[in-house]
XYZ file of C-alpha atoms in Angstrom:
327
model
C 0.000 0.000 0.000
C 1.341 3.427 -0.960
C 1.990 6.252 1.476
C -0.208 9.314 1.056
C 0.921 12.956 1.201
C -1.459 15.935 1.221
C -0.666 19.565 0.422
C -3.051 21.524 2.651
C -4.520 24.474 0.691
C -4.137 28.121 1.716
C -0.920 27.516 3.634
C 0.827 30.696 2.412
C 4.497 30.864 1.322
C 4.040 28.661 -1.764
C 1.913 29.519 -4.775
C -0.491 26.956 -6.197
C 1.812 26.663 -9.197
C 4.795 25.851 -6.961
C 2.790 23.178 -5.168
C 1.752 21.714 -8.515
C 5.387 21.578 -9.667
C 6.516 20.052 -6.378
C 3.774 17.453 -6.461
C 4.655 16.390 -9.999
C 8.397 16.196 -9.284
C 7.863 14.233 -6.079
C 5.478 11.835 -7.812
C 8.190 11.021 -10.337
C 10.808 10.537 -7.611
C 8.759 8.588 -5.079
C 6.589 6.015 -6.798
C 5.696 4.507 -3.410
C 3.747 7.669 -2.583
C 0.658 9.430 -3.857
C 0.550 13.226 -3.666
C -2.729 15.115 -3.375
C -3.585 18.800 -3.843
C -7.082 19.511 -2.505
C -8.471 22.851 -3.659
C -10.248 23.848 -0.446
C -10.739 22.834 3.163
C -13.697 20.574 2.391
C -11.602 18.524 -0.020
C -8.678 18.618 2.412
C -10.819 17.125 5.194
C -11.557 14.154 2.950
C -7.998 13.688 1.684
C -6.349 14.075 5.095
C -8.417 11.292 6.678
C -6.048 8.521 5.564
C -2.894 10.566 4.858
C 0.471 9.600 6.316
C 1.979 13.061 5.957
C 1.080 16.607 4.982
C 2.495 20.015 4.144
C 0.990 23.259 5.380
C -1.006 24.789 8.201
C -3.235 22.311 10.006
C -6.135 23.454 12.171
C -7.946 21.330 14.759
C -10.604 20.204 12.254
C -7.970 18.782 9.927
C -6.002 17.235 12.782
C -9.127 15.526 14.134
C -9.937 14.180 10.676
C -6.401 12.861 10.137
C -6.653 9.351 11.532
C -3.314 8.110 10.184
C -1.147 11.240 10.185
C 2.436 10.866 11.382
C 4.302 13.865 9.998
C 3.551 17.502 9.170
C 5.934 19.749 7.237
C 5.379 23.318 8.445
C 5.325 25.914 5.638
C 7.937 28.161 7.262
C 10.940 28.182 9.555
C 8.911 29.914 12.271
C 5.201 29.831 11.391
C 2.825 32.503 12.626
C 1.507 32.519 16.169
C -1.289 29.966 16.518
C 0.288 27.360 14.256
C 1.265 25.274 17.287
C -2.127 25.010 18.997
C -2.650 22.837 22.091
C -4.069 19.801 20.299
C -1.209 19.765 17.795
C 1.354 20.033 20.586
C -0.187 17.085 22.451
C -0.646 14.956 19.325
C 2.116 12.393 18.543
C 2.529 13.846 15.040
C 6.108 14.876 14.192
C 6.422 18.439 12.887
C 9.372 19.640 10.802
C 10.142 23.124 9.529
C 12.262 24.961 6.958
C 14.877 26.403 9.300
C 18.317 27.376 7.974
C 17.191 28.095 4.417
C 17.443 31.822 5.199
C 20.875 31.856 6.850
C 22.771 33.760 4.161
C 19.966 36.173 3.240
C 19.200 37.245 6.802
C 22.811 37.445 7.958
C 23.587 39.821 5.086
C 20.613 41.954 6.126
C 22.039 42.094 9.657
C 25.426 43.101 8.259
C 23.797 45.895 6.253
C 22.394 47.378 9.461
C 25.744 47.083 11.247
C 27.613 48.771 8.384
C 25.052 51.557 8.176
C 25.325 52.387 11.857
C 29.113 51.995 11.909
C 29.607 54.528 9.088
C 26.554 56.747 9.777
C 25.082 55.869 6.369
C 21.568 56.281 7.769
C 22.334 59.901 8.636
C 23.883 60.656 5.242
C 20.877 59.090 3.503
C 18.590 61.463 5.382
C 20.846 64.359 4.390
C 20.736 63.227 0.763
C 16.943 63.246 0.804
C 17.111 66.872 1.989
C 19.926 67.791 -0.439
C 22.287 68.626 2.410
C 26.066 68.398 1.909
C 27.501 68.141 5.407
C 30.339 66.065 6.785
C 29.788 64.814 10.298
C 32.621 65.413 12.784
C 35.021 62.480 12.807
C 34.372 62.197 16.515
C 30.649 61.624 16.003
C 29.916 58.065 17.035
C 31.537 56.269 14.132
C 32.318 52.671 15.077
C 35.570 51.002 14.049
C 34.297 47.477 13.532
C 37.558 45.557 14.179
C 37.458 46.969 17.703
C 33.744 46.350 18.240
C 31.719 43.490 19.699
C 28.525 41.904 18.432
C 26.350 39.875 20.782
C 24.158 37.423 18.901
C 21.146 36.171 20.835
C 20.166 32.875 19.243
C 23.043 31.039 17.594
C 21.299 28.625 15.300
C 21.986 28.719 11.569
C 21.318 32.440 11.125
C 23.223 33.373 14.260
C 26.292 31.339 13.347
C 26.354 32.671 9.784
C 26.114 36.196 11.183
C 29.000 35.418 13.533
C 31.068 34.101 10.612
C 30.565 37.283 8.604
C 31.204 39.575 11.567
C 34.326 37.615 12.438
C 35.578 38.067 8.872
C 35.622 41.848 9.309
C 37.416 41.615 12.632
C 34.576 41.958 15.117
C 34.546 40.135 18.431
C 31.596 37.736 18.548
C 29.648 36.595 21.596
C 26.865 34.027 21.289
C 23.907 33.612 23.647
C 21.580 30.638 23.341
C 18.937 28.790 25.348
C 20.663 25.488 24.637
C 24.245 24.538 25.294
C 26.288 25.142 22.142
C 29.508 23.364 21.339
C 32.455 25.629 20.651
C 32.460 27.378 17.284
C 35.360 28.971 15.452
C 33.048 31.878 14.656
C 32.251 32.674 18.294
C 34.830 34.047 20.703
C 32.573 33.396 23.679
C 29.370 31.390 24.194
C 26.923 31.693 27.086
C 23.580 30.206 28.051
C 20.573 32.534 28.049
C 20.571 32.721 31.843
C 23.830 34.700 31.580
C 22.523 37.204 29.022
C 22.070 40.155 31.363
C 25.621 39.760 32.685
C 27.046 39.993 29.156
C 24.798 42.533 27.501
C 26.861 45.626 28.342
C 29.810 44.217 26.389
C 28.100 44.611 23.022
C 28.259 47.447 20.517
C 25.593 45.629 18.500
C 22.957 43.400 20.084
C 21.385 41.123 17.479
C 18.287 39.026 18.135
C 17.544 36.055 15.879
C 15.343 34.211 18.385
C 11.849 32.870 17.672
C 8.671 33.962 19.414
C 7.326 31.625 22.064
C 5.792 32.019 25.537
C 9.257 32.394 27.081
C 10.652 34.996 24.653
C 7.533 37.167 24.313
C 8.354 40.711 25.435
C 11.882 39.665 26.366
C 13.435 42.845 24.979
C 11.944 45.545 27.175
C 13.028 48.743 28.910
C 14.853 46.816 31.608
C 16.829 44.981 28.929
C 17.681 48.138 26.978
C 18.782 49.819 30.221
C 21.476 47.157 30.608
C 22.930 47.863 27.150
C 25.772 50.304 26.591
C 24.534 53.795 25.811
C 26.590 53.711 22.601
C 25.151 50.378 21.402
C 22.524 49.433 18.820
C 19.713 46.871 19.000
C 18.895 44.780 15.913
C 15.878 42.463 15.650
C 15.342 40.139 12.688
C 13.891 37.265 14.735
C 10.253 37.742 15.672
C 8.451 40.987 16.429
C 6.688 39.918 19.598
C 9.988 39.350 21.377
C 10.370 43.141 21.541
C 8.211 45.733 23.292
C 8.064 48.596 20.809
C 6.751 51.009 23.442
C 9.756 50.219 25.619
C 12.105 50.547 22.656
C 10.515 53.899 21.825
C 11.215 55.080 25.377
C 14.781 53.772 25.260
C 15.446 55.667 22.013
C 13.679 58.817 23.206
C 15.556 58.816 26.515
C 18.858 58.074 24.749
C 19.312 54.875 26.735
C 20.759 53.281 23.570
C 22.113 54.801 20.357
C 19.626 53.307 17.937
C 17.906 50.257 16.523
C 17.222 48.357 13.310
C 13.988 46.401 13.020
C 12.713 44.056 10.342
C 9.961 42.502 12.487
C 7.331 44.085 14.726
C 4.739 43.239 17.387
C 1.999 44.087 14.910
C 2.600 44.309 11.173
C 2.571 46.611 9.380
C 4.010 49.033 11.912
C 1.408 51.647 12.885
C 1.931 54.819 10.863
C 1.575 56.790 14.107
C 4.465 54.989 15.798
C 7.223 57.288 17.016
C 9.770 54.817 15.687
C 9.223 56.125 12.157
C 10.532 59.576 13.064
C 13.835 58.692 14.716
C 16.858 59.192 12.424
C 18.745 56.523 14.389
C 16.124 53.822 13.794
C 16.208 51.738 10.607
C 12.925 50.115 9.595
C 12.502 47.469 6.912
C 9.123 45.793 6.210
C 9.888 42.160 7.162
C 12.061 41.487 4.117
C 15.274 40.120 5.633
C 14.466 36.595 4.472
C 13.659 37.519 0.870
C 15.736 35.480 -1.522
C 13.874 34.856 -4.760
C 13.741 31.443 -6.396
C 16.526 30.027 -4.241
C 14.269 29.776 -1.205
C 11.656 27.648 -2.960
C 14.430 25.366 -4.185
C 15.737 25.016 -0.642
C 12.254 24.289 0.709
C 11.786 21.620 -1.922
C 15.142 20.026 -1.089
C 14.198 19.712 2.589
C 10.779 18.269 1.786
C 12.267 15.782 -0.673
C 14.908 14.706 1.853
C 12.310 14.227 4.572
C 10.064 12.122 2.359
C 13.078 9.936 1.649
C 13.877 9.671 5.359
C 10.259 8.991 6.254
C 9.995 6.006 3.954
C 13.341 4.709 5.268
C 12.108 5.131 8.854
C 14.968 7.528 9.637
C 14.963 10.642 11.826
C 13.544 13.579 9.869
C 15.433 16.805 9.257
C 14.488 19.945 11.238
C 12.226 18.262 13.796
C 10.445 20.873 15.919
C 10.004 20.979 19.682
C 6.294 21.700 19.429
C 5.905 23.035 22.961
C 8.616 25.638 22.247
C 7.271 26.366 18.712
C 10.658 25.802 17.067
């Protein structure tokens, strides 16, 4: 009897055409499987009933209907809040994600923020928009990167790639992670999360790559910013709800820190009335750090293909998620 795989409709990220292409390619590769593309939830409820595996966002109705389901491929590295609902967490189903496909794209975005702040490019861009020719004093908070320190909170794939790039330009790198990390040639020092507040005042750049979960929600607040060096910058490309924007606003307004770069926000899009828009020392990008064109779909496909192969060989799947921690 063949294994059955279902692509759940309306799961974002992939277009219907991409799913069609994937399904056809996988059907040619894995003749022991059948691949199904229901058009709507009603069809999905029927198809999922005897499926072994699925791709996409599964709600409680689909999970209840799935009597044989063993594996779910999440449609993102860190799906939106609500993806890991209580019933899914308690269910024996194995969930995998697409982590590490964004490592190079996001780390370069982080570097772009660091370079901008280090050379005051954000200030000169504002001057350009106003047609102002003015050289800033050489003493004005320009950072010599080979003598600076970056603290990376969350040293998974993105964090380590960021450390590698920062190390290449001479920066000192400190990694902070919830789990014990083996030594890395890209990190000068590594600490567990419980030691974060003791290390935070060492950083010229504080970079967050961490996911949102019940533990990290609101983690970056006024108390946190108060522990940073006054000359330092906060960068968040992880998840928006890890950072209190009101507290960040106060920290910027009160000159507790020198500035911030944000690609993710508590609520998106960022409210047009937010004070963060007006600060010259705040860089805002509209959740685009992970953009990478066709390469990302190819990487997603490669992970899915590999996991189908592992599934049928009864091997451990790639990128297995700790459902209770949402990543």
